[in-house]
Amino acid sequence: MSFDRSIKIAPSILSADFANFGQEIQAIEAEGADWVHVDVMDGHFVPNLTFGPPLCAAIRPHIKTVMDVHLMISPVDAYIDAFAGAGADILTAHLEAGPHTHRTLQAIRGAGCKAGLALNPGTGIEDLDYLLDMVDLICVMTVNPGFGGQKFIHSQIDKVRRLRAMIGDRPIHIEIDGGITPETAPLMAAAGADVLVAGSAVFKGGSVANPAPYGENIRSIRAAAEAATATMA
């Protein structure tokens, strides 16, 4: 993966048709998705239960772009090798998920993946000072993790703005997860985000049999975000 700060749309397969994951992934990539986002939930760290390493391994052959795996689980370290072995390009763990975040990031990189760090809406950025040189991506949750389709939390805009200033010229992506639509995407892009995770906003109105709405939704989100960054240039 080469690094750049262009806007990237990462549809979350949590909103896809579970019976047709392979075809859904092929459809969103054909319609312009940059990354494929996989939300892993354990029913413990978050109040929902979703996917494990076998599902990631099953869908990996269908993903031609980037497999972006978001681990909403605790503990994390015991499962890093399994998800890396299942083909994740990026593994993102939560700052809140364990007491030894630096060790977790070391383990992710040691497993051959790009290392991501996620922050819940109630978590500040103060603890990142000694972790920034260990991460490739910081995921700012703009909803409380656990379910799709939640309302965007606007207080996170300022968090992203301060995070972007803290990162400086480091090659670190800022990813936004939660409530992304054509209305909220430009707010986050203007604040400094470059990866936008969207579930229902991408998959609404479409299907494997009729994937054109996926492309329309992706282009709408991208255009809104890029317009916001263009006005800053």
Coordinates of N, CA and C in Angstrom, one line a residue, residues 2-8 173 194-195:
S2 N 0.7 2.1 -1.0 CA 1.4 3.4 -1.0 C 0.5 4.4 -0.3
F3 N 1.2 5.4 0.3 CA 0.5 6.4 1.1 C 0.1 7.6 0.3
D4 N -1.1 8.1 0.4 CA -1.5 9.4 -0.1 C -2.7 9.9 0.6
R5 N -2.9 11.2 0.6 CA -4.0 11.8 1.4 C -5.3 12.0 0.5
S6 N -5.4 11.4 -0.6 CA -6.6 11.6 -1.4 C -7.8 10.9 -0.7
I7 N -9.0 11.4 -1.0 CA -10.2 10.8 -0.3 C -10.4 9.4 -0.8
K8 N -10.6 8.5 0.2 CA -10.8 7.1 0.0 C -12.1 6.7 0.6
H173 N -3.0 7.9 7.9 CA -4.3 8.1 7.5 C -5.2 8.4 8.7
D194 N -9.1 11.5 5.5 CA -8.9 11.1 4.1 C -9.5 9.7 3.8
V195 N -10.0 8.9 4.9 CA -10.6 7.6 4.6 C -12.0 7.7 5.3

